[in-house]
Amino acid sequence: MTLTDARPTAADEVDRAVLRALAHDGRASWAAIGELAGCSPSTAQRRVTRLVEDGAVRIIAASDVLAAGFGVSTKVRIKSGADRADALADALARRPEVRFAATLTGSADCTAEVVLPRVGDLTAFLSTIEVDGRPVETEALPIVRTFTAPFTVFPGDGPRPTPTAAPRSATANAPAPDPSTGEGVAPLHADATVEERSVFAALVRDGRKPLTDLAREVGRSEAATRRTLEDLVQSGRLRIGPLVAPALLGRTTELEVWISVAPDRLSAAAAQLAGHPAVHYAAASLGRYNLIGQAFLPDFASVYTFTTDVLGALPGVREVDVTVQLRTVKRMWSRIEDGRFVPASDASAPAIP
């Protein structure tokens, strides 16, 4: 998504209600989604089908890979020169271990998030980043704690509590963590099993893949696959919901913010950043910047207020670097072309370590 990309048509209130229902339980029946959204099952299914076909929404599985035992995530800042940034972002987006890639304006030309088995694997990955056979300057910031959870905030809607009437089905997403207390933030988990990784990888491509097809893909019985899926979801290690193009909800400017915070104030600053309704992602990292955030704003004019009123109010801040995402080509392992999500295929399977 860029500042000038072709954008999906804005969502209306019915679309938003259906998407909120999917964020509660991305695998719920259309009857359950319709009931929660206040519309008929056929309307719910028709709206979601249209949004997916328009490339405005994908229903996927997402995870805090470190906490869930799936691998180590690292944000990489790259200086390539503006003339090489688009080609580099496209090349990175084609790599299955890259979960996110975008071009930037500001102190870096491109950024990517890579998920690898171990932090020690970074050296080999970074050595392969080049354009036209020429190396580029990189800065790697391994993620050590994530303070946000997928599908808990819609751009422009603010925090979205779980509706009291929503049933707690076996595939309903676990309650969102509370960044101010740390409650609900999953502890580090032992390495995921082969079956868990296979289930995750399959549902990244299609979060509503039927159980029969999912079991066939992972090579286990339907009963065993159901148990694995339910354990991953109920434990909070995996969440299934709608990946929404920010422009669909009226958010046309995306920021990547890089912050240096005094170590004794890092938890407080991260919780405060994560609690803001415009913030889609907030994580603590290692390196020159130890707090990274991503914010979706309604327009470019909002950047000033967000920088002064939100970032300026964070405790213990030593340095702030605000970059604008000019062109986002991959998000949560989902490819983006001309501002729209590209349908996934088995050939585009993510590399879950």
mmCIF file of C-alpha atoms in Angstrom:
data_model
loop_
_atom_site.group_PDB
_atom_site.id
_atom_site.type_symbol
_atom_site.label_atom_id
_atom_site.label_comp_id
_atom_site.label_asym_id
_atom_site.label_seq_id
_atom_site.Cartn_x
_atom_site.Cartn_y
_atom_site.Cartn_z
ATOM 1 C CA MET A 1 0.000 0.000 0.000
ATOM 2 C CA THR A 2 1.342 3.386 -0.869
ATOM 3 C CA LEU A 3 0.292 6.978 -0.628
ATOM 4 C CA THR A 4 -0.829 6.894 -4.277
ATOM 5 C CA ASP A 5 -1.807 3.256 -4.950
ATOM 6 C CA ALA A 6 -5.179 2.307 -6.387
ATOM 7 C CA ARG A 7 -7.211 1.633 -3.260
ATOM 8 C CA PRO A 8 -10.125 -0.660 -2.483
ATOM 9 C CA THR A 9 -13.556 0.912 -2.184
ATOM 10 C CA ALA A 10 -14.194 2.124 1.379
ATOM 11 C CA ALA A 11 -15.942 -0.352 3.664
ATOM 12 C CA ASP A 12 -19.469 0.441 4.826
ATOM 13 C CA GLU A 13 -20.899 -0.380 8.257
ATOM 14 C CA VAL A 14 -22.019 -3.864 7.227
ATOM 15 C CA ASP A 15 -18.534 -4.661 5.904
ATOM 16 C CA ARG A 16 -17.004 -3.443 9.166
ATOM 17 C CA ALA A 17 -19.407 -5.481 11.278
ATOM 18 C CA VAL A 18 -18.653 -8.639 9.310
ATOM 19 C CA LEU A 19 -14.903 -8.020 9.554
ATOM 20 C CA ARG A 20 -15.182 -7.524 13.323
ATOM 21 C CA ALA A 21 -17.000 -10.848 13.570
ATOM 22 C CA LEU A 22 -14.253 -12.541 11.553
ATOM 23 C CA ALA A 23 -11.657 -10.973 13.837
ATOM 24 C CA HIS A 24 -13.358 -12.717 16.751
ATOM 25 C CA ASP A 25 -13.363 -16.091 14.996
ATOM 26 C CA GLY A 26 -11.973 -16.303 11.485
ATOM 27 C CA ARG A 27 -13.212 -19.891 11.044
ATOM 28 C CA ALA A 28 -16.750 -19.387 12.368
ATOM 29 C CA SER A 29 -19.695 -20.506 10.270
ATOM 30 C CA TRP A 30 -21.418 -17.932 8.105
ATOM 31 C CA ALA A 31 -24.456 -18.284 10.368
ATOM 32 C CA ALA A 32 -22.353 -17.371 13.418
ATOM 33 C CA ILE A 33 -20.655 -14.501 11.581
ATOM 34 C CA GLY A 34 -24.005 -13.158 10.395
ATOM 35 C CA GLU A 35 -25.488 -13.362 13.887
ATOM 36 C CA LEU A 36 -22.557 -11.501 15.422
ATOM 37 C CA ALA A 37 -22.553 -8.901 12.623
ATOM 38 C CA GLY A 38 -26.308 -8.395 12.700
ATOM 39 C CA CYS A 39 -26.973 -9.589 9.153
ATOM 40 C CA SER A 40 -28.016 -12.756 7.370
ATOM 41 C CA PRO A 41 -25.514 -15.570 6.750
ATOM 42 C CA SER A 42 -25.807 -15.025 2.990
ATOM 43 C CA THR A 43 -25.057 -11.322 3.384
ATOM 44 C CA ALA A 44 -22.011 -12.095 5.535
ATOM 45 C CA GLN A 45 -20.683 -14.611 3.022
ATOM 46 C CA ARG A 46 -21.400 -12.329 0.062
ATOM 47 C CA ARG A 47 -19.656 -9.348 1.682
ATOM 48 C CA VAL A 48 -16.556 -11.326 2.603
ATOM 49 C CA THR A 49 -16.357 -12.958 -0.815
ATOM 50 C CA ARG A 50 -16.505 -9.539 -2.485
ATOM 51 C CA LEU A 51 -13.828 -8.057 -0.220
ATOM 52 C CA VAL A 52 -11.528 -11.010 -0.816
ATOM 53 C CA GLU A 53 -12.081 -10.971 -4.578
ATOM 54 C CA ASP A 54 -11.408 -7.213 -4.590
ATOM 55 C CA GLY A 55 -8.033 -7.847 -2.928
ATOM 56 C CA ALA A 56 -9.034 -5.698 0.060
ATOM 57 C CA VAL A 57 -9.094 -8.550 2.585
ATOM 58 C CA ARG A 58 -7.481 -11.914 3.148
ATOM 59 C CA ILE A 59 -8.430 -14.303 5.951
ATOM 60 C CA ILE A 60 -5.223 -15.729 7.363
ATOM 61 C CA ALA A 61 -3.491 -17.164 10.406
ATOM 62 C CA ALA A 62 -1.002 -14.920 12.198
ATOM 63 C CA SER A 63 1.301 -15.465 15.142
ATOM 64 C CA ASP A 64 3.862 -13.894 17.428
ATOM 65 C CA VAL A 65 6.450 -16.285 16.046
ATOM 66 C CA LEU A 66 8.949 -15.921 18.910
ATOM 67 C CA ALA A 67 6.416 -16.410 21.704
ATOM 68 C CA ALA A 68 4.749 -19.277 19.835
ATOM 69 C CA GLY A 69 7.983 -21.151 19.159
ATOM 70 C CA PHE A 70 7.853 -20.767 15.380
ATOM 71 C CA GLY A 71 11.112 -18.842 14.933
ATOM 72 C CA VAL A 72 12.809 -15.476 15.412
ATOM 73 C CA SER A 73 11.568 -12.281 13.750
ATOM 74 C CA THR A 74 13.962 -9.505 12.743
ATOM 75 C CA LYS A 75 13.222 -6.085 11.290
ATOM 76 C CA VAL A 76 15.838 -5.019 8.752
ATOM 77 C CA ARG A 77 16.460 -1.414 7.679
ATOM 78 C CA ILE A 78 18.167 -1.114 4.309
ATOM 79 C CA LYS A 79 19.939 1.762 2.582
ATOM 80 C CA SER A 80 19.976 0.976 -1.112
ATOM 81 C CA GLY A 81 19.451 4.354 -2.746
ATOM 82 C CA ALA A 82 15.972 5.484 -3.746
ATOM 83 C CA ASP A 83 16.466 4.359 -7.351
ATOM 84 C CA ARG A 84 17.023 0.755 -6.226
ATOM 85 C CA ALA A 85 14.438 0.525 -3.448
ATOM 86 C CA ASP A 86 11.496 -0.737 -5.524
ATOM 87 C CA ALA A 87 13.523 -3.522 -7.139
ATOM 88 C CA LEU A 88 14.924 -4.537 -3.770
ATOM 89 C CA ALA A 89 11.507 -4.620 -2.079
ATOM 90 C CA ASP A 90 10.116 -6.756 -4.910
ATOM 91 C CA ALA A 91 13.032 -9.170 -4.622
ATOM 92 C CA LEU A 92 12.634 -9.455 -0.854
ATOM 93 C CA ALA A 93 8.884 -10.015 -1.156
ATOM 94 C CA ARG A 94 9.502 -13.071 -3.346
ATOM 95 C CA ARG A 95 11.481 -14.757 -0.568
ATOM 96 C CA PRO A 96 9.365 -17.143 1.532
ATOM 97 C CA GLU A 97 11.134 -16.283 4.813
ATOM 98 C CA VAL A 98 10.241 -12.588 4.430
ATOM 99 C CA ARG A 99 6.963 -11.727 6.157
ATOM 100 C CA PHE A 100 6.854 -7.991 5.392
ATOM 101 C CA ALA A 101 8.539 -5.688 2.874
ATOM 102 C CA ALA A 102 8.089 -2.020 1.988
ATOM 103 C CA THR A 103 9.920 0.958 0.560
ATOM 104 C CA LEU A 104 10.390 3.975 2.826
ATOM 105 C CA THR A 105 11.117 7.651 2.740
ATOM 106 C CA GLY A 106 13.544 8.992 5.307
ATOM 107 C CA SER A 107 16.672 7.503 6.835
ATOM 108 C CA ALA A 108 16.180 4.089 5.179
ATOM 109 C CA ASP A 109 15.059 3.236 1.657
ATOM 110 C CA CYS A 110 13.537 -0.167 2.328
ATOM 111 C CA THR A 111 12.522 -2.342 5.250
ATOM 112 C CA ALA A 112 11.750 -6.013 5.629
ATOM 113 C CA GLU A 113 10.781 -8.420 8.374
ATOM 114 C CA VAL A 114 12.348 -11.840 8.134
ATOM 115 C CA VAL A 115 11.455 -14.950 10.160
ATOM 116 C CA LEU A 116 14.325 -17.390 10.648
ATOM 117 C CA PRO A 117 14.873 -20.458 12.861
ATOM 118 C CA ARG A 118 17.567 -18.746 14.984
ATOM 119 C CA VAL A 119 19.003 -15.273 15.366
ATOM 120 C CA GLY A 120 22.343 -16.764 14.311
ATOM 121 C CA ASP A 121 20.895 -17.337 10.836
ATOM 122 C CA LEU A 122 20.795 -13.585 10.246
ATOM 123 C CA THR A 123 24.356 -13.351 8.945
ATOM 124 C CA ALA A 124 23.651 -15.661 6.040
ATOM 125 C CA PHE A 125 20.376 -13.904 5.223
ATOM 126 C CA LEU A 126 21.829 -10.391 5.326
ATOM 127 C CA SER A 127 24.726 -11.411 3.091
ATOM 128 C CA THR A 128 22.266 -12.239 0.299
ATOM 129 C CA ILE A 129 20.594 -8.806 0.196
ATOM 130 C CA GLU A 130 21.835 -7.049 -2.924
ATOM 131 C CA VAL A 131 20.620 -5.225 -6.014
ATOM 132 C CA ASP A 132 22.167 -5.824 -9.432
ATOM 133 C CA GLY A 133 24.911 -7.839 -7.799
ATOM 134 C CA ARG A 134 25.900 -4.957 -5.530
ATOM 135 C CA PRO A 135 25.675 -5.186 -1.723
ATOM 136 C CA VAL A 136 23.562 -2.757 0.264
ATOM 137 C CA GLU A 137 23.866 -1.343 3.762
ATOM 138 C CA THR A 138 21.675 -3.153 6.314
ATOM 139 C CA GLU A 139 20.783 -2.751 9.977
ATOM 140 C CA ALA A 140 19.189 -5.742 11.722
ATOM 141 C CA LEU A 141 16.949 -5.320 14.780
ATOM 142 C CA PRO A 142 15.869 -8.712 16.242
ATOM 143 C CA ILE A 143 12.456 -8.651 17.932
ATOM 144 C CA VAL A 144 12.480 -9.759 21.589
ATOM 145 C CA ARG A 145 8.908 -8.955 22.697
ATOM 146 C CA THR A 146 5.750 -8.049 20.802
ATOM 147 C CA PHE A 147 3.134 -5.911 22.561
ATOM 148 C CA THR A 148 0.313 -6.119 20.033
ATOM 149 C CA ALA A 149 -1.735 -9.025 18.702
ATOM 150 C CA PRO A 150 -3.167 -9.443 15.195
ATOM 151 C CA PHE A 151 -6.841 -8.734 14.523
ATOM 152 C CA THR A 152 -7.388 -6.830 17.787
ATOM 153 C CA VAL A 153 -7.381 -3.315 16.278
ATOM 154 C CA PHE A 154 -8.868 -2.197 12.980
ATOM 155 C CA PRO A 155 -7.305 0.920 11.454
ATOM 156 C CA GLY A 156 -9.582 3.822 12.286
ATOM 157 C CA ASP A 157 -11.885 1.790 14.547
ATOM 158 C CA GLY A 158 -9.789 1.933 17.707
ATOM 159 C CA PRO A 159 -9.510 -0.996 20.137
ATOM 160 C CA ARG A 160 -12.244 -3.525 19.535
ATOM 161 C CA PRO A 161 -13.307 -5.489 22.639
ATOM 162 C CA THR A 162 -14.734 -8.950 22.131
ATOM 163 C CA PRO A 163 -18.527 -8.640 21.945
ATOM 164 C CA THR A 164 -20.170 -10.020 25.074
ATOM 165 C CA ALA A 165 -22.606 -11.983 22.940
ATOM 166 C CA ALA A 166 -19.860 -13.667 20.961
ATOM 167 C CA PRO A 167 -19.686 -17.424 21.531
ATOM 168 C CA ARG A 168 -16.387 -18.848 22.700
ATOM 169 C CA SER A 169 -16.056 -21.532 20.043
ATOM 170 C CA ALA A 170 -13.056 -23.818 19.756
ATOM 171 C CA THR A 171 -11.586 -21.603 17.006
ATOM 172 C CA ALA A 172 -12.384 -18.189 18.539
ATOM 173 C CA ASN A 173 -9.258 -16.101 19.011
ATOM 174 C CA ALA A 174 -7.909 -15.861 22.532
ATOM 175 C CA PRO A 175 -8.474 -12.557 24.376
ATOM 176 C CA ALA A 176 -6.010 -9.884 23.306
ATOM 177 C CA PRO A 177 -3.043 -9.289 25.610
ATOM 178 C CA ASP A 178 -3.103 -6.221 27.827
ATOM 179 C CA PRO A 179 0.069 -4.291 26.944
ATOM 180 C CA SER A 180 -0.113 -2.183 30.116
ATOM 181 C CA THR A 181 0.152 -5.191 32.431
ATOM 182 C CA GLY A 182 1.741 -7.816 30.212
ATOM 183 C CA GLU A 183 -1.222 -10.058 30.984
ATOM 184 C CA GLY A 184 -2.000 -12.295 28.078
ATOM 185 C CA VAL A 185 1.426 -11.915 26.461
ATOM 186 C CA ALA A 186 2.366 -15.487 25.679
ATOM 187 C CA PRO A 187 5.518 -16.764 27.390
ATOM 188 C CA LEU A 188 8.248 -18.250 25.250
ATOM 189 C CA HIS A 189 7.096 -21.616 24.038
ATOM 190 C CA ALA A 190 9.186 -24.660 23.260
ATOM 191 C CA ASP A 191 9.898 -25.182 19.590
ATOM 192 C CA ALA A 192 6.725 -25.897 17.664
ATOM 193 C CA THR A 193 6.171 -29.410 16.334
ATOM 194 C CA VAL A 194 6.333 -30.259 12.652
ATOM 195 C CA GLU A 195 2.553 -30.640 12.551
ATOM 196 C CA GLU A 196 2.016 -27.254 14.244
ATOM 197 C CA ARG A 197 4.298 -25.584 11.720
ATOM 198 C CA SER A 198 2.475 -27.283 8.854
ATOM 199 C CA VAL A 199 -0.925 -26.177 10.154
ATOM 200 C CA PHE A 200 0.317 -22.611 10.588
ATOM 201 C CA ALA A 201 1.855 -22.491 7.101
ATOM 202 C CA ALA A 202 -1.328 -23.815 5.487
ATOM 203 C CA LEU A 203 -3.566 -21.350 7.311
ATOM 204 C CA VAL A 204 -1.338 -18.386 6.476
ATOM 205 C CA ARG A 205 -2.389 -19.004 2.877
ATOM 206 C CA ASP A 206 -6.056 -19.582 3.709
ATOM 207 C CA GLY A 207 -7.341 -19.192 7.261
ATOM 208 C CA ARG A 208 -10.689 -20.776 6.370
ATOM 209 C CA LYS A 209 -9.245 -23.841 4.632
ATOM 210 C CA PRO A 210 -11.706 -26.695 5.325
ATOM 211 C CA LEU A 211 -10.552 -29.185 7.951
ATOM 212 C CA THR A 212 -10.619 -32.052 5.439
ATOM 213 C CA ASP A 213 -8.232 -30.199 3.113
ATOM 214 C CA LEU A 214 -6.076 -29.020 6.025
ATOM 215 C CA ALA A 215 -5.680 -32.568 7.354
ATOM 216 C CA ARG A 216 -4.780 -33.849 3.897
ATOM 217 C CA GLU A 217 -2.161 -31.109 3.496
ATOM 218 C CA VAL A 218 -0.453 -31.781 6.843
ATOM 219 C CA GLY A 219 -0.704 -35.554 6.412
ATOM 220 C CA ARG A 220 -2.650 -36.292 9.599
ATOM 221 C CA SER A 221 -6.148 -37.442 10.485
ATOM 222 C CA GLU A 222 -8.931 -34.882 10.745
ATOM 223 C CA ALA A 223 -9.248 -35.549 14.483
ATOM 224 C CA ALA A 224 -5.532 -35.005 15.112
ATOM 225 C CA THR A 225 -5.462 -31.914 12.921
ATOM 226 C CA ARG A 226 -8.494 -30.467 14.699
ATOM 227 C CA ARG A 227 -6.812 -30.979 18.084
ATOM 228 C CA THR A 228 -3.637 -29.258 16.890
ATOM 229 C CA LEU A 229 -5.563 -26.323 15.423
ATOM 230 C CA GLU A 230 -7.711 -25.841 18.507
ATOM 231 C CA ASP A 231 -4.705 -26.024 20.825
ATOM 232 C CA LEU A 232 -2.822 -23.402 18.788
ATOM 233 C CA VAL A 233 -5.808 -21.034 18.743
ATOM 234 C CA GLN A 234 -7.019 -21.476 22.295
ATOM 235 C CA SER A 235 -3.503 -21.011 23.677
ATOM 236 C CA GLY A 236 -3.171 -17.749 21.765
ATOM 237 C CA ARG A 237 -0.181 -18.983 19.766
ATOM 238 C CA LEU A 238 -2.127 -18.627 16.529
ATOM 239 C CA ARG A 239 -4.912 -16.199 15.630
ATOM 240 C CA ILE A 240 -7.149 -16.403 12.570
ATOM 241 C CA GLY A 241 -8.848 -13.327 11.181
ATOM 242 C CA PRO A 242 -9.077 -10.776 8.384
ATOM 243 C CA LEU A 243 -5.952 -9.067 7.070
ATOM 244 C CA VAL A 244 -7.441 -5.755 5.944
ATOM 245 C CA ALA A 245 -5.982 -3.214 3.533
ATOM 246 C CA PRO A 246 -5.756 -0.033 5.676
ATOM 247 C CA ALA A 247 -7.235 2.092 2.881
ATOM 248 C CA LEU A 248 -10.428 0.030 3.063
ATOM 249 C CA LEU A 249 -11.009 1.601 6.479
ATOM 250 C CA GLY A 250 -9.941 5.091 5.533
ATOM 251 C CA ARG A 251 -6.267 4.851 6.534
ATOM 252 C CA THR A 252 -4.118 6.075 3.637
ATOM 253 C CA THR A 253 -0.778 6.865 5.321
ATOM 254 C CA GLU A 254 1.388 4.199 6.926
ATOM 255 C CA LEU A 255 4.314 4.969 9.209
ATOM 256 C CA GLU A 256 7.171 2.843 10.437
ATOM 257 C CA VAL A 257 8.599 4.418 13.601
ATOM 258 C CA TRP A 258 11.984 3.593 15.092
ATOM 259 C CA ILE A 259 12.521 4.680 18.682
ATOM 260 C CA SER A 260 15.406 4.590 21.142
ATOM 261 C CA VAL A 261 14.152 4.385 24.733
ATOM 262 C CA ALA A 262 16.005 4.255 28.054
ATOM 263 C CA PRO A 263 16.001 0.561 29.061
ATOM 264 C CA ASP A 264 14.253 1.205 32.380
ATOM 265 C CA ARG A 265 11.350 2.911 30.562
ATOM 266 C CA LEU A 266 11.064 0.504 27.633
ATOM 267 C CA SER A 267 8.142 -1.557 28.960
ATOM 268 C CA ALA A 268 6.128 1.541 29.819
ATOM 269 C CA ALA A 269 6.838 3.189 26.474
ATOM 270 C CA ALA A 270 5.983 0.022 24.540
ATOM 271 C CA ALA A 271 2.699 -0.446 26.401
ATOM 272 C CA GLN A 272 1.728 3.192 25.835
ATOM 273 C CA LEU A 273 2.540 2.981 22.126
ATOM 274 C CA ALA A 274 0.711 -0.336 21.706
ATOM 275 C CA GLY A 275 -2.380 1.068 23.396
ATOM 276 C CA HIS A 276 -2.914 3.831 20.839
ATOM 277 C CA PRO A 277 -5.731 3.022 18.355
ATOM 278 C CA ALA A 278 -3.666 4.078 15.318
ATOM 279 C CA VAL A 279 -0.853 1.672 16.198
ATOM 280 C CA HIS A 280 -1.069 -1.647 14.392
ATOM 281 C CA TYR A 281 2.223 -3.099 15.660
ATOM 282 C CA ALA A 282 4.602 -2.385 18.540
ATOM 283 C CA ALA A 283 7.603 -4.485 19.515
ATOM 284 C CA ALA A 284 10.787 -4.281 21.560
ATOM 285 C CA SER A 285 13.985 -5.006 19.646
ATOM 286 C CA LEU A 286 17.736 -5.185 19.993
ATOM 287 C CA GLY A 287 20.018 -2.586 18.486
ATOM 288 C CA ARG A 288 20.172 1.151 18.009
ATOM 289 C CA TYR A 289 16.365 1.352 18.108
ATOM 290 C CA ASN A 290 14.807 -0.773 20.840
ATOM 291 C CA LEU A 291 11.144 0.037 20.127
ATOM 292 C CA ILE A 292 9.547 -0.321 16.688
ATOM 293 C CA GLY A 293 6.009 0.639 15.767
ATOM 294 C CA GLN A 294 3.733 0.738 12.760
ATOM 295 C CA ALA A 295 0.845 3.202 12.590
ATOM 296 C CA PHE A 296 -2.009 3.650 10.127
ATOM 297 C CA LEU A 297 -3.192 7.255 9.818
ATOM 298 C CA PRO A 298 -6.110 8.779 7.874
ATOM 299 C CA ASP A 299 -3.892 11.110 5.826
ATOM 300 C CA PHE A 300 -0.431 12.614 5.592
ATOM 301 C CA ALA A 301 -1.538 15.741 7.473
ATOM 302 C CA SER A 302 -2.048 13.522 10.562
ATOM 303 C CA VAL A 303 1.671 12.672 10.747
ATOM 304 C CA TYR A 304 2.524 15.884 12.605
ATOM 305 C CA THR A 305 -0.055 15.333 15.343
ATOM 306 C CA PHE A 306 0.880 11.660 15.725
ATOM 307 C CA THR A 307 4.570 12.557 15.997
ATOM 308 C CA THR A 308 4.119 15.341 18.534
ATOM 309 C CA ASP A 309 1.185 14.106 20.609
ATOM 310 C CA VAL A 310 1.747 10.351 20.547
ATOM 311 C CA LEU A 311 5.447 9.741 20.017
ATOM 312 C CA GLY A 312 6.365 12.906 21.902
ATOM 313 C CA ALA A 313 4.489 11.702 24.982
ATOM 314 C CA LEU A 314 6.277 8.341 25.284
ATOM 315 C CA PRO A 315 8.406 8.054 28.452
ATOM 316 C CA GLY A 316 12.177 7.687 28.317
ATOM 317 C CA VAL A 317 12.551 8.502 24.623
ATOM 318 C CA ARG A 318 16.075 9.360 23.490
ATOM 319 C CA GLU A 319 15.625 9.388 19.718
ATOM 320 C CA VAL A 320 12.758 8.993 17.233
ATOM 321 C CA ASP A 321 13.010 8.275 13.530
ATOM 322 C CA VAL A 322 9.735 8.459 11.589
ATOM 323 C CA THR A 323 9.645 6.882 8.133
ATOM 324 C CA VAL A 324 6.709 6.747 5.719
ATOM 325 C CA GLN A 325 5.881 3.537 3.899
ATOM 326 C CA LEU A 326 5.769 4.536 0.262
ATOM 327 C CA ARG A 327 4.987 1.157 -1.244
ATOM 328 C CA THR A 328 4.161 -1.945 0.769
ATOM 329 C CA VAL A 329 4.647 -5.127 -1.253
ATOM 330 C CA LYS A 330 4.167 -7.796 1.403
ATOM 331 C CA ARG A 331 2.293 -7.934 4.705
ATOM 332 C CA MET A 332 1.966 -10.967 6.985
ATOM 333 C CA TRP A 333 3.362 -13.155 4.200
ATOM 334 C CA SER A 334 0.666 -11.860 1.807
ATOM 335 C CA ARG A 335 1.889 -10.319 -1.453
ATOM 336 C CA ILE A 336 0.494 -6.932 -2.505
ATOM 337 C CA GLU A 337 0.301 -5.606 -6.055
ATOM 338 C CA ASP A 338 -1.183 -2.220 -6.974
ATOM 339 C CA GLY A 339 -2.406 -1.835 -3.401
ATOM 340 C CA ARG A 340 -4.351 -5.116 -3.363
ATOM 341 C CA PHE A 341 -3.614 -8.512 -1.846
ATOM 342 C CA VAL A 342 -2.636 -11.171 -4.352
ATOM 343 C CA PRO A 343 -4.447 -14.522 -3.985
ATOM 344 C CA ALA A 344 -2.202 -17.059 -2.288
ATOM 345 C CA SER A 345 -1.187 -20.324 -3.885
ATOM 346 C CA ASP A 346 0.714 -23.385 -2.761
ATOM 347 C CA ALA A 347 3.650 -22.104 -4.780
ATOM 348 C CA SER A 348 3.783 -19.016 -2.544
ATOM 349 C CA ALA A 349 3.873 -20.893 0.745
ATOM 350 C CA PRO A 350 5.617 -18.992 3.554
ATOM 351 C CA ALA A 351 8.757 -20.477 5.045
ATOM 352 C CA ILE A 352 7.743 -21.299 8.621
ATOM 353 C CA PRO A 353 11.129 -22.330 10.111
#
